[in-house]
mmCIF file of N, CA and C in Angstrom:
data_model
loop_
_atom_site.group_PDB
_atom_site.id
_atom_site.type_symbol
_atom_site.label_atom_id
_atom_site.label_comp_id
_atom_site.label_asym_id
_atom_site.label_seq_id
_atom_site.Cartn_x
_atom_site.Cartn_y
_atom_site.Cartn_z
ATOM 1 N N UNK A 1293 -10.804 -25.418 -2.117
ATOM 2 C CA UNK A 1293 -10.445 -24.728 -3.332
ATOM 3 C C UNK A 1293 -9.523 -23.541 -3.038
ATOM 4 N N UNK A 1294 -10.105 -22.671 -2.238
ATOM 5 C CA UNK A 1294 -9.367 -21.436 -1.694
ATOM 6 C C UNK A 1294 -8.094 -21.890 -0.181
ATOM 7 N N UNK A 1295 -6.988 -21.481 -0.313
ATOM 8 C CA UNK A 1295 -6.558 -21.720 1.385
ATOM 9 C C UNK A 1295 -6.283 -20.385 2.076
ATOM 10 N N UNK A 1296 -6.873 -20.832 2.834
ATOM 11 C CA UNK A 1296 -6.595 -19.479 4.099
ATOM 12 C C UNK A 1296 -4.992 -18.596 4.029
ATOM 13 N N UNK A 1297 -5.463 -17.249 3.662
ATOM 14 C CA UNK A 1297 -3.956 -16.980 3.998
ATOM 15 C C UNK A 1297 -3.804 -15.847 2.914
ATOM 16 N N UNK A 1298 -4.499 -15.846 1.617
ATOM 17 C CA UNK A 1298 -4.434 -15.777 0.220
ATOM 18 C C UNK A 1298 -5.608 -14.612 0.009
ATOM 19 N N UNK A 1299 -4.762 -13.205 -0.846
ATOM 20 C CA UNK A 1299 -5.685 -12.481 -1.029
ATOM 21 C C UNK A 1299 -6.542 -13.264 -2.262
ATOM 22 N N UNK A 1300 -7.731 -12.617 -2.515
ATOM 23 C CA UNK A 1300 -8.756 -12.722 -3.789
ATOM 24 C C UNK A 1300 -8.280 -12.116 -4.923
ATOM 25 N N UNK A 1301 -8.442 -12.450 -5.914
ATOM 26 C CA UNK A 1301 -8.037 -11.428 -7.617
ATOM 27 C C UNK A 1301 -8.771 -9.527 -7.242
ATOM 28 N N UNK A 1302 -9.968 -9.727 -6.774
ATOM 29 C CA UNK A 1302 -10.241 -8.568 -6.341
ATOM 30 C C UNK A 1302 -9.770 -7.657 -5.293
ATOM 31 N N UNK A 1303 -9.475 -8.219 -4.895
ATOM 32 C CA UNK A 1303 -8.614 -7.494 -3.443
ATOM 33 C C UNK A 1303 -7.698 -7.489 -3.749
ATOM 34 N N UNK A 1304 -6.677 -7.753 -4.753
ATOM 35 C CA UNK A 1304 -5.592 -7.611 -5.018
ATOM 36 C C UNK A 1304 -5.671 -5.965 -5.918
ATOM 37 N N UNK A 1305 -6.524 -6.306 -6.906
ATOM 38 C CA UNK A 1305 -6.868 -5.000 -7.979
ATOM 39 C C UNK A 1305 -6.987 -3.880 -7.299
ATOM 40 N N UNK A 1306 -7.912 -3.944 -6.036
ATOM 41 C CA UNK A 1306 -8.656 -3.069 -5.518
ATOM 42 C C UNK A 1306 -6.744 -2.304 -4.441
ATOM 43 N N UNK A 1307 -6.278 -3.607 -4.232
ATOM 44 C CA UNK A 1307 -4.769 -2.777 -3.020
ATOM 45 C C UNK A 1307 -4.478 -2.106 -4.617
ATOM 46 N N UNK A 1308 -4.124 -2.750 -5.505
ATOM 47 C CA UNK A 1308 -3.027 -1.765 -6.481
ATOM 48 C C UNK A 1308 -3.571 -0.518 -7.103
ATOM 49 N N UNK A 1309 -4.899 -0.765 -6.744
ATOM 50 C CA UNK A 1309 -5.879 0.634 -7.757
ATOM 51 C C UNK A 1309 -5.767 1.336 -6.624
ATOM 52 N N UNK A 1310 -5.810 1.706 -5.482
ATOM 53 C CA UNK A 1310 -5.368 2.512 -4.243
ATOM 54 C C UNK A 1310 -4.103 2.836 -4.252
ATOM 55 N N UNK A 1311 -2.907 1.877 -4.492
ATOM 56 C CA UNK A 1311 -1.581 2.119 -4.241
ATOM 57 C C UNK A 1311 -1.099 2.997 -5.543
ATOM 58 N N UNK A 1312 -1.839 2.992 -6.590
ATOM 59 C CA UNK A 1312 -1.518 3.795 -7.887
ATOM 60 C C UNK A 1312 -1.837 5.436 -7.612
ATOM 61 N N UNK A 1313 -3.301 5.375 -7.145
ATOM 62 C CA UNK A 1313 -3.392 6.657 -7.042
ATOM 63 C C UNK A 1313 -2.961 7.342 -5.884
ATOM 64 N N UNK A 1314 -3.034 6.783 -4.639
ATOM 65 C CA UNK A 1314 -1.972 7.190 -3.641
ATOM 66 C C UNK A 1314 -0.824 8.026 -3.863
ATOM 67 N N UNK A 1315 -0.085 7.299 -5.403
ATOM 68 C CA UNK A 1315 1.411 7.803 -5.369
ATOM 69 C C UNK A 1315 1.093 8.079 -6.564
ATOM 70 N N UNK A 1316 0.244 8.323 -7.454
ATOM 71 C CA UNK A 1316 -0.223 9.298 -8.479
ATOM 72 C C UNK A 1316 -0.146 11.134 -7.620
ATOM 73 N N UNK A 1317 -0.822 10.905 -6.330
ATOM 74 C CA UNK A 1317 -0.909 12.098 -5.368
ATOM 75 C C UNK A 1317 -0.138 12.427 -5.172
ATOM 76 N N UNK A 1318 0.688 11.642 -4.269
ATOM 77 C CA UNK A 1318 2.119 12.335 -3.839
ATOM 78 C C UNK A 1318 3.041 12.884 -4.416
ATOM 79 N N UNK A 1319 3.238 11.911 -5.510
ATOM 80 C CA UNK A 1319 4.133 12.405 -6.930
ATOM 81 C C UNK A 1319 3.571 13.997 -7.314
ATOM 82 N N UNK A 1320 2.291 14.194 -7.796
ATOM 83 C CA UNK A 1320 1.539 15.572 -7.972
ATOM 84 C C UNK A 1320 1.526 16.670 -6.723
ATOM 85 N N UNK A 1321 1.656 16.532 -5.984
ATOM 86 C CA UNK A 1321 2.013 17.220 -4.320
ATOM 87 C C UNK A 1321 3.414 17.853 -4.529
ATOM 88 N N UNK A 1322 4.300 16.695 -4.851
ATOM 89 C CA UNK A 1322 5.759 17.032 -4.500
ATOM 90 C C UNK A 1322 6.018 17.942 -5.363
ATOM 91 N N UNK A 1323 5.493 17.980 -7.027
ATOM 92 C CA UNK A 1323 5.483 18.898 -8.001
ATOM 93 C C UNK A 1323 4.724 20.013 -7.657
ATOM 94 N N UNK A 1324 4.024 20.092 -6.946
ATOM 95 C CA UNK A 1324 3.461 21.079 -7.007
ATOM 96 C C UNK A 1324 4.312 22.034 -5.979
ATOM 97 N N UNK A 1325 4.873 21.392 -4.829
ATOM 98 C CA UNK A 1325 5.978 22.490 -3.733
ATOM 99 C C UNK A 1325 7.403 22.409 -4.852
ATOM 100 N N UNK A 1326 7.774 22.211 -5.755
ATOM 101 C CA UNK A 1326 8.606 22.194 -6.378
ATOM 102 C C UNK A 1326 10.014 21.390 -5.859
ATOM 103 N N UNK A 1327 9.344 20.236 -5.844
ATOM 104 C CA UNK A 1327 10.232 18.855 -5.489
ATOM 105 C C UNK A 1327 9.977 18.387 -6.602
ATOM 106 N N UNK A 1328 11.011 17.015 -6.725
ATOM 107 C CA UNK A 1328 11.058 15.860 -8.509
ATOM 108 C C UNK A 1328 9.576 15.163 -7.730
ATOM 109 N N UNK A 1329 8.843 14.733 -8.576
ATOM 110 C CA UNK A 1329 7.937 14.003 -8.413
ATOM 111 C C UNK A 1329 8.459 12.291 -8.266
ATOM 112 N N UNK A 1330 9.724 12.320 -8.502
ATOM 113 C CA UNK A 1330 9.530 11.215 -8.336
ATOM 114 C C UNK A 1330 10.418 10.537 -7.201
ATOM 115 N N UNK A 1331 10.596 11.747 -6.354
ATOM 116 C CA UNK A 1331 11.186 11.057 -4.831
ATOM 117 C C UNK A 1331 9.874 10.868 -3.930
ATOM 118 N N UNK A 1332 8.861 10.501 -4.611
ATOM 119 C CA UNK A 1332 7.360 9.635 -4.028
ATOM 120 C C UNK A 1332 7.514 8.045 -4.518
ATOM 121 N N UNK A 1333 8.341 8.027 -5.146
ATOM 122 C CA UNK A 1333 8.882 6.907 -5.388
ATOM 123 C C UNK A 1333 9.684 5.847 -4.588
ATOM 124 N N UNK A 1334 10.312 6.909 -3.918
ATOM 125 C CA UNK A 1334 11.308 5.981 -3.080
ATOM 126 C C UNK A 1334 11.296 6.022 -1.833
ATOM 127 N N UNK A 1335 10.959 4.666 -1.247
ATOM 128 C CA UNK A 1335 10.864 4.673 0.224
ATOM 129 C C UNK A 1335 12.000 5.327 1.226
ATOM 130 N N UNK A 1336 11.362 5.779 2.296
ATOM 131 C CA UNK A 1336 12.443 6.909 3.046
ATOM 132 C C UNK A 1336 12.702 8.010 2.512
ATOM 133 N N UNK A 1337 12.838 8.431 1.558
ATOM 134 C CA UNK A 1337 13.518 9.461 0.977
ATOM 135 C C UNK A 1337 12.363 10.567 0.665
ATOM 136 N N UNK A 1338 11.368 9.599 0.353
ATOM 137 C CA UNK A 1338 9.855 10.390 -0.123
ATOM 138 C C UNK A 1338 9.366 11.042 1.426
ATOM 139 N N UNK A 1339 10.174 10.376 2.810
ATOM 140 C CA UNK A 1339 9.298 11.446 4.227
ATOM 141 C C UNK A 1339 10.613 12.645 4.380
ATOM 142 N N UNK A 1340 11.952 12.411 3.710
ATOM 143 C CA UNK A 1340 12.579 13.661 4.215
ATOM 144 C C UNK A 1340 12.218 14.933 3.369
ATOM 145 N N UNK A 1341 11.370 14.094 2.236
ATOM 146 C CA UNK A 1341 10.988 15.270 1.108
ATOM 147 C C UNK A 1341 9.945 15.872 2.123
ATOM 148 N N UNK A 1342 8.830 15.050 1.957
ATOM 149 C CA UNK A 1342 7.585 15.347 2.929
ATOM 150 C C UNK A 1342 8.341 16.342 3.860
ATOM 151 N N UNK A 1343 9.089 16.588 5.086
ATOM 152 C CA UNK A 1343 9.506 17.094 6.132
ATOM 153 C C UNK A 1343 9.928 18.701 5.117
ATOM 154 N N UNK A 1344 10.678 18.068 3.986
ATOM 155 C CA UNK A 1344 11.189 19.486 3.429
ATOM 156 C C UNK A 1344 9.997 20.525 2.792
ATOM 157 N N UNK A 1345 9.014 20.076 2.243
ATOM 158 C CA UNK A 1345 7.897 20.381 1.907
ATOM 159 C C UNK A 1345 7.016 21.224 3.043
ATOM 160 N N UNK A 1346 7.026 20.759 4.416
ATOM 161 C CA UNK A 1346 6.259 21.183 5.217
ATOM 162 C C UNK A 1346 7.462 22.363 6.390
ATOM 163 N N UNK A 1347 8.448 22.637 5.940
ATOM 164 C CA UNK A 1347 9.376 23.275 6.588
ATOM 165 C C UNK A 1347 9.856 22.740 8.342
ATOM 166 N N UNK A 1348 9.951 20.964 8.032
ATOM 167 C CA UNK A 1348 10.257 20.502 9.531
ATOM 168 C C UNK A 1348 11.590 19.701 9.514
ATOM 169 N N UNK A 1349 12.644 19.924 10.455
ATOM 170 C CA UNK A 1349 14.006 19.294 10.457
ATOM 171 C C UNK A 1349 13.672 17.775 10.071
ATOM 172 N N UNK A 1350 15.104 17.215 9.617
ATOM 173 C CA UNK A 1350 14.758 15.819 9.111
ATOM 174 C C UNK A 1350 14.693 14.976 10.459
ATOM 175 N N UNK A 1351 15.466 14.837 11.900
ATOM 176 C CA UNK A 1351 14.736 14.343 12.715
ATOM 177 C C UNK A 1351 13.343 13.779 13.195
ATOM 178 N N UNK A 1352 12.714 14.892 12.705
ATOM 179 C CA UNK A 1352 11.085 14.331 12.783
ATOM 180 C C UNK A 1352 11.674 13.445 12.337
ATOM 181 N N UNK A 1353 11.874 12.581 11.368
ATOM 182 C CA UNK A 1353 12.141 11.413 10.600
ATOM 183 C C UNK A 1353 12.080 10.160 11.859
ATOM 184 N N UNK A 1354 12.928 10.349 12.839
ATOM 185 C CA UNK A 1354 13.393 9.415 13.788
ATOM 186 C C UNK A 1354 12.520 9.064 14.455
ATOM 187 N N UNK A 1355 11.458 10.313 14.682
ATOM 188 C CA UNK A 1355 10.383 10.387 15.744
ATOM 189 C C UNK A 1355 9.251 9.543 15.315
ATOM 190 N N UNK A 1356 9.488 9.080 13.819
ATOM 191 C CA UNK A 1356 8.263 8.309 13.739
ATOM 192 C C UNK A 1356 8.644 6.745 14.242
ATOM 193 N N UNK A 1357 9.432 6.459 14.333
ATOM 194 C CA UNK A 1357 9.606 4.962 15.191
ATOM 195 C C UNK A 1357 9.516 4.929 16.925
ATOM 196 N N UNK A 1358 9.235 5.892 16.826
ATOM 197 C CA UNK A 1358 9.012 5.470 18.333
ATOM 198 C C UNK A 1358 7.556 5.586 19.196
ATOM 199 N N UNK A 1359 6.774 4.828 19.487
ATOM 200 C CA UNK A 1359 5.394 4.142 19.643
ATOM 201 C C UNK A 1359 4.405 5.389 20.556
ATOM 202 N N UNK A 1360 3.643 5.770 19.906
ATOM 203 C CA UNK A 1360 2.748 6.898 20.660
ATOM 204 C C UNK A 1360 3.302 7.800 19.987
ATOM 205 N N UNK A 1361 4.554 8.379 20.144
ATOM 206 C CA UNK A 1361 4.835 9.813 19.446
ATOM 207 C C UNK A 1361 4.778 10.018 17.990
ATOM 208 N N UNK A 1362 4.870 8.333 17.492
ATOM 209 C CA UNK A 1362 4.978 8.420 15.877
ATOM 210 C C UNK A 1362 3.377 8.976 15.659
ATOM 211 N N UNK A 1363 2.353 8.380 16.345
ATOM 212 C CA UNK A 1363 1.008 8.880 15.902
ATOM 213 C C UNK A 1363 0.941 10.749 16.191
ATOM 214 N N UNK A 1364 1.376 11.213 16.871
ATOM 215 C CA UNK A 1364 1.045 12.555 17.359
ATOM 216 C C UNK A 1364 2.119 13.129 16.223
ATOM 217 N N UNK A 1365 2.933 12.676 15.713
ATOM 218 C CA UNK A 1365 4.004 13.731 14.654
ATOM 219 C C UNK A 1365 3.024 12.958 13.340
ATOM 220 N N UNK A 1366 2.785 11.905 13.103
ATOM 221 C CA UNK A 1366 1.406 11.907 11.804
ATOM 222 C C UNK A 1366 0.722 12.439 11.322
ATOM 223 N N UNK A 1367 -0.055 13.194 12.716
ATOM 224 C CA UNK A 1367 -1.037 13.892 12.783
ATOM 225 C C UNK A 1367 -0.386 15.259 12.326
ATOM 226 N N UNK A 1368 0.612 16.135 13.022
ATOM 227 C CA UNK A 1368 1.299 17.114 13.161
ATOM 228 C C UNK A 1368 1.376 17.426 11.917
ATOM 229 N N UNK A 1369 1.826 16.266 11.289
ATOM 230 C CA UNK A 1369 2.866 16.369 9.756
ATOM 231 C C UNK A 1369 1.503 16.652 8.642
ATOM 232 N N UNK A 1370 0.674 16.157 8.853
ATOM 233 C CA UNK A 1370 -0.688 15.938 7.957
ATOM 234 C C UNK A 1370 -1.218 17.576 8.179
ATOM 235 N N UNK A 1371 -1.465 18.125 9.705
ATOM 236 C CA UNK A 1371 -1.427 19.125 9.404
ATOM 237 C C UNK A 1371 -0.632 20.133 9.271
ATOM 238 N N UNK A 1372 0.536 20.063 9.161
ATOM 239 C CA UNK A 1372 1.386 21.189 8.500
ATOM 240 C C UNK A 1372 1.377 20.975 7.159
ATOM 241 N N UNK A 1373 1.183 20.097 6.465
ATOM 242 C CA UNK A 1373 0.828 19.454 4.869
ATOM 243 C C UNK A 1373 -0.625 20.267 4.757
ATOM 244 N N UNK A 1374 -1.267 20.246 5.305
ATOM 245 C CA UNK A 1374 -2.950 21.224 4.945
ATOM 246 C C UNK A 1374 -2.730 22.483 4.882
ATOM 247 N N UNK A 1375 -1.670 22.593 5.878
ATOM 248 C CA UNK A 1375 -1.500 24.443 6.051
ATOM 249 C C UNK A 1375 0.002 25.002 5.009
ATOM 250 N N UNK A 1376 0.535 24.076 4.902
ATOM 251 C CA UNK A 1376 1.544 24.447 3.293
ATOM 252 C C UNK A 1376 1.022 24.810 1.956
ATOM 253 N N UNK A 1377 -0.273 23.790 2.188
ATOM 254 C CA UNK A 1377 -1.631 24.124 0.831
ATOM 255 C C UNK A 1377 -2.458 25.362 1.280
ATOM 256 N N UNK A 1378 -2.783 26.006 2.417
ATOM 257 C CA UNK A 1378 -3.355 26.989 2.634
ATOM 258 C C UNK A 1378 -4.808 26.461 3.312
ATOM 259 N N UNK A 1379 -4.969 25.490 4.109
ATOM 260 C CA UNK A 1379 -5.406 24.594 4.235
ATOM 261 C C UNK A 1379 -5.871 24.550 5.645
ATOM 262 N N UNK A 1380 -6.848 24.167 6.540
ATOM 263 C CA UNK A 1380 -7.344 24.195 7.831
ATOM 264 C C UNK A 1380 -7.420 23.173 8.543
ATOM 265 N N UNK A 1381 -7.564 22.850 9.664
ATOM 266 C CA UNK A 1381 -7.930 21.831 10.880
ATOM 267 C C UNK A 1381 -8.613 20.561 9.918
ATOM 268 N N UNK A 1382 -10.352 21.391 9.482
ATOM 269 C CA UNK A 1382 -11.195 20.452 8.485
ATOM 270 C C UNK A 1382 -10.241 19.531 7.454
ATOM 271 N N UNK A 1383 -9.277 20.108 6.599
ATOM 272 C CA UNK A 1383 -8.436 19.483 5.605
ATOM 273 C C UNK A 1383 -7.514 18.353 5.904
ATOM 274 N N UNK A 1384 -7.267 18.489 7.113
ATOM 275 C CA UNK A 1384 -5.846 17.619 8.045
ATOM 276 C C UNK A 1384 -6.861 16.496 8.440
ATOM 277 N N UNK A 1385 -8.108 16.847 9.197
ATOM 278 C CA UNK A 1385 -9.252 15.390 9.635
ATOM 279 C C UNK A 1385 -9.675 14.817 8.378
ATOM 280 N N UNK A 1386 -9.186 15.332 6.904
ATOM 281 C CA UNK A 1386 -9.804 14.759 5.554
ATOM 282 C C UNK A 1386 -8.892 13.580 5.158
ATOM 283 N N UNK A 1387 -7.456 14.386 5.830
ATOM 284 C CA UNK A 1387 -6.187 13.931 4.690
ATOM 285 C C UNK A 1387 -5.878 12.177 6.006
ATOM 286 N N UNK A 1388 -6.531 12.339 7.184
ATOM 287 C CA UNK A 1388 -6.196 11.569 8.081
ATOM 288 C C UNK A 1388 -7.612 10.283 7.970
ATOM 289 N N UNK A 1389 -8.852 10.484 8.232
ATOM 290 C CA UNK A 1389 -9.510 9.529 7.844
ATOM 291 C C UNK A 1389 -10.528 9.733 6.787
ATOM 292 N N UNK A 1390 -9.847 10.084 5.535
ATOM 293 C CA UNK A 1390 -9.908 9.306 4.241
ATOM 294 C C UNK A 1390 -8.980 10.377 3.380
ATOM 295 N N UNK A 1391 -8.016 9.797 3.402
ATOM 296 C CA UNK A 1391 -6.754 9.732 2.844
ATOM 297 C C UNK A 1391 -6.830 9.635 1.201
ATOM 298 N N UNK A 1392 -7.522 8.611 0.752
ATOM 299 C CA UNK A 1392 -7.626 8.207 -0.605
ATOM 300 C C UNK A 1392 -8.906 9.552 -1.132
ATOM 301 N N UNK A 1393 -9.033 10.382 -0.601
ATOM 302 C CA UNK A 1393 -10.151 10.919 -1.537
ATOM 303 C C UNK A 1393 -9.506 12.257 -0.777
ATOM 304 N N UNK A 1394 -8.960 12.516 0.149
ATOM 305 C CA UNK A 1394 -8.278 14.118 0.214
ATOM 306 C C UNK A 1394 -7.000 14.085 -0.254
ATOM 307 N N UNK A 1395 -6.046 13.515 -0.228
ATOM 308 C CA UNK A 1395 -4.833 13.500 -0.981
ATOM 309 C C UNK A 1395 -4.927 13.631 -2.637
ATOM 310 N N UNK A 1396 -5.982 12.850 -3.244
ATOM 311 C CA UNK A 1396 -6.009 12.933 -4.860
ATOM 312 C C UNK A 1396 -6.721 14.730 -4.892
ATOM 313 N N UNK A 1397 -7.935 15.169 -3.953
ATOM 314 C CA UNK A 1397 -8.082 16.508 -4.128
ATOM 315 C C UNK A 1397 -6.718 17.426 -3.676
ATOM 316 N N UNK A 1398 -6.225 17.058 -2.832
ATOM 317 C CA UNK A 1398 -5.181 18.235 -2.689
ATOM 318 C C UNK A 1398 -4.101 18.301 -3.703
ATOM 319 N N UNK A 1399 -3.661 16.922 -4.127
ATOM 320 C CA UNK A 1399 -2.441 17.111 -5.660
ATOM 321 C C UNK A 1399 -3.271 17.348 -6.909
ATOM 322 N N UNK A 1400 -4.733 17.341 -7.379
ATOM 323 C CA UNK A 1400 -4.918 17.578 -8.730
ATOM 324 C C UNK A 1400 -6.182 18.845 -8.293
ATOM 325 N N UNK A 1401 -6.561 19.362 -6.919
ATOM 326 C CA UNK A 1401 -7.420 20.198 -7.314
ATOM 327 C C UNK A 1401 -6.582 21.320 -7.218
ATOM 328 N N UNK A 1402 -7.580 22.758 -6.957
ATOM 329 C CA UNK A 1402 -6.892 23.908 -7.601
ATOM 330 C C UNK A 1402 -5.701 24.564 -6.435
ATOM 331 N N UNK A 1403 -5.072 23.756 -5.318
ATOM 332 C CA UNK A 1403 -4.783 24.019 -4.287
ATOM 333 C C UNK A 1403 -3.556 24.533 -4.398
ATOM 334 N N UNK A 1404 -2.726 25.382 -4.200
ATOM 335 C CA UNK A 1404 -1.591 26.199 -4.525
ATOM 336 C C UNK A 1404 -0.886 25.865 -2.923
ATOM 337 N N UNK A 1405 0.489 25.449 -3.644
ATOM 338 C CA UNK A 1405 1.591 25.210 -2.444
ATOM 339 C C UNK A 1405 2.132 27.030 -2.137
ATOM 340 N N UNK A 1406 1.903 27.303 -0.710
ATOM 341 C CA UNK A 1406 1.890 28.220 -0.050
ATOM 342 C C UNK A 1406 3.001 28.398 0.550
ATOM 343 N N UNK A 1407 4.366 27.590 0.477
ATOM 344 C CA UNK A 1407 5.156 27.587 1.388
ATOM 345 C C UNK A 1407 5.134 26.559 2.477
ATOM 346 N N UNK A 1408 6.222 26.509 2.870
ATOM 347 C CA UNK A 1408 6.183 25.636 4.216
ATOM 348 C C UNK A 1408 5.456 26.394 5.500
ATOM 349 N N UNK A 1409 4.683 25.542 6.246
ATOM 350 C CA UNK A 1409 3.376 25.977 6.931
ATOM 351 C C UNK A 1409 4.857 26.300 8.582
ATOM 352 N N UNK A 1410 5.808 25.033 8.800
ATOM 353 C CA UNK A 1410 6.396 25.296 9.961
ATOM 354 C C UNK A 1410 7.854 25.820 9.749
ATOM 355 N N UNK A 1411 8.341 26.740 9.083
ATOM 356 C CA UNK A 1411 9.843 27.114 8.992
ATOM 357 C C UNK A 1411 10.670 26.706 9.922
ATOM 358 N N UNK A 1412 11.282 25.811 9.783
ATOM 359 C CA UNK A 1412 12.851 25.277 10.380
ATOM 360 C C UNK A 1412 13.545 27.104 10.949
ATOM 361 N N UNK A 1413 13.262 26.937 11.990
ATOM 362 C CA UNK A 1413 14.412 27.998 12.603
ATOM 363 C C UNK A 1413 15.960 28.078 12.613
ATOM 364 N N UNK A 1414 16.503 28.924 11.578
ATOM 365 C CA UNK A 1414 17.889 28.918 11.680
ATOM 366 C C UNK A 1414 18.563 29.608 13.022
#
């Protein structure tokens, strides 16, 4: 009846009810550092925002394709994203394993964008 290979009707609901509020977040994030909400919209363009948001050159950008270092600038980026919100060590291990329940608190709770946590050195 079923063939191998093929999500379920539920597992389908369940990816798009994640992928909604995901970028329900981000969209609310980007508004809140006073970016368009809706360059969470568009692939690529939504990490040079991210980078601009957290005060890091767009390079980082490059650094995420390359294997081992992309995980250590993830991490980096997640926490300079905690500390732009005013935000600690605890907030960055929230936003990293479970993502879906610290990202919707950091764009709709009472968390005030603080500035960029790493200023780009001119």
């Amino acid at each position: 009846m079923f063939e191998e290979g093929y999500f379920s009707s539920n597992e389908v609901i369940f990816i798009v009810v994640v992928s909604v509020i995901y970028l329900a977040a981000i969209w609310r994030i980007f508004e809140k550092a006073g970016k368009p909400g809706w360059a969470a919209l568009i692939p690529f363009y939504n990490c040079f925002v991210l980078l601009e948001i957290i005060g890091k050159p767009y390079w980082w950008f490059f650094m995420m394709f390359i294997p081992v270092v992309n995980i250590i600038f993830a991490v980096w980026i997640f926490n300079m994203l905690s500390k732009s919100f005013g935000q600690g060590e605890g907030f960055t291990l929230g936003l990293i394993l479970l993502s879906i329940i610290f990202y919707p608190m950091l764009a709709f709770g009472n968390y005030e964008y603080q500035g960029p946590a790493g200023e780009v050195k001119r």
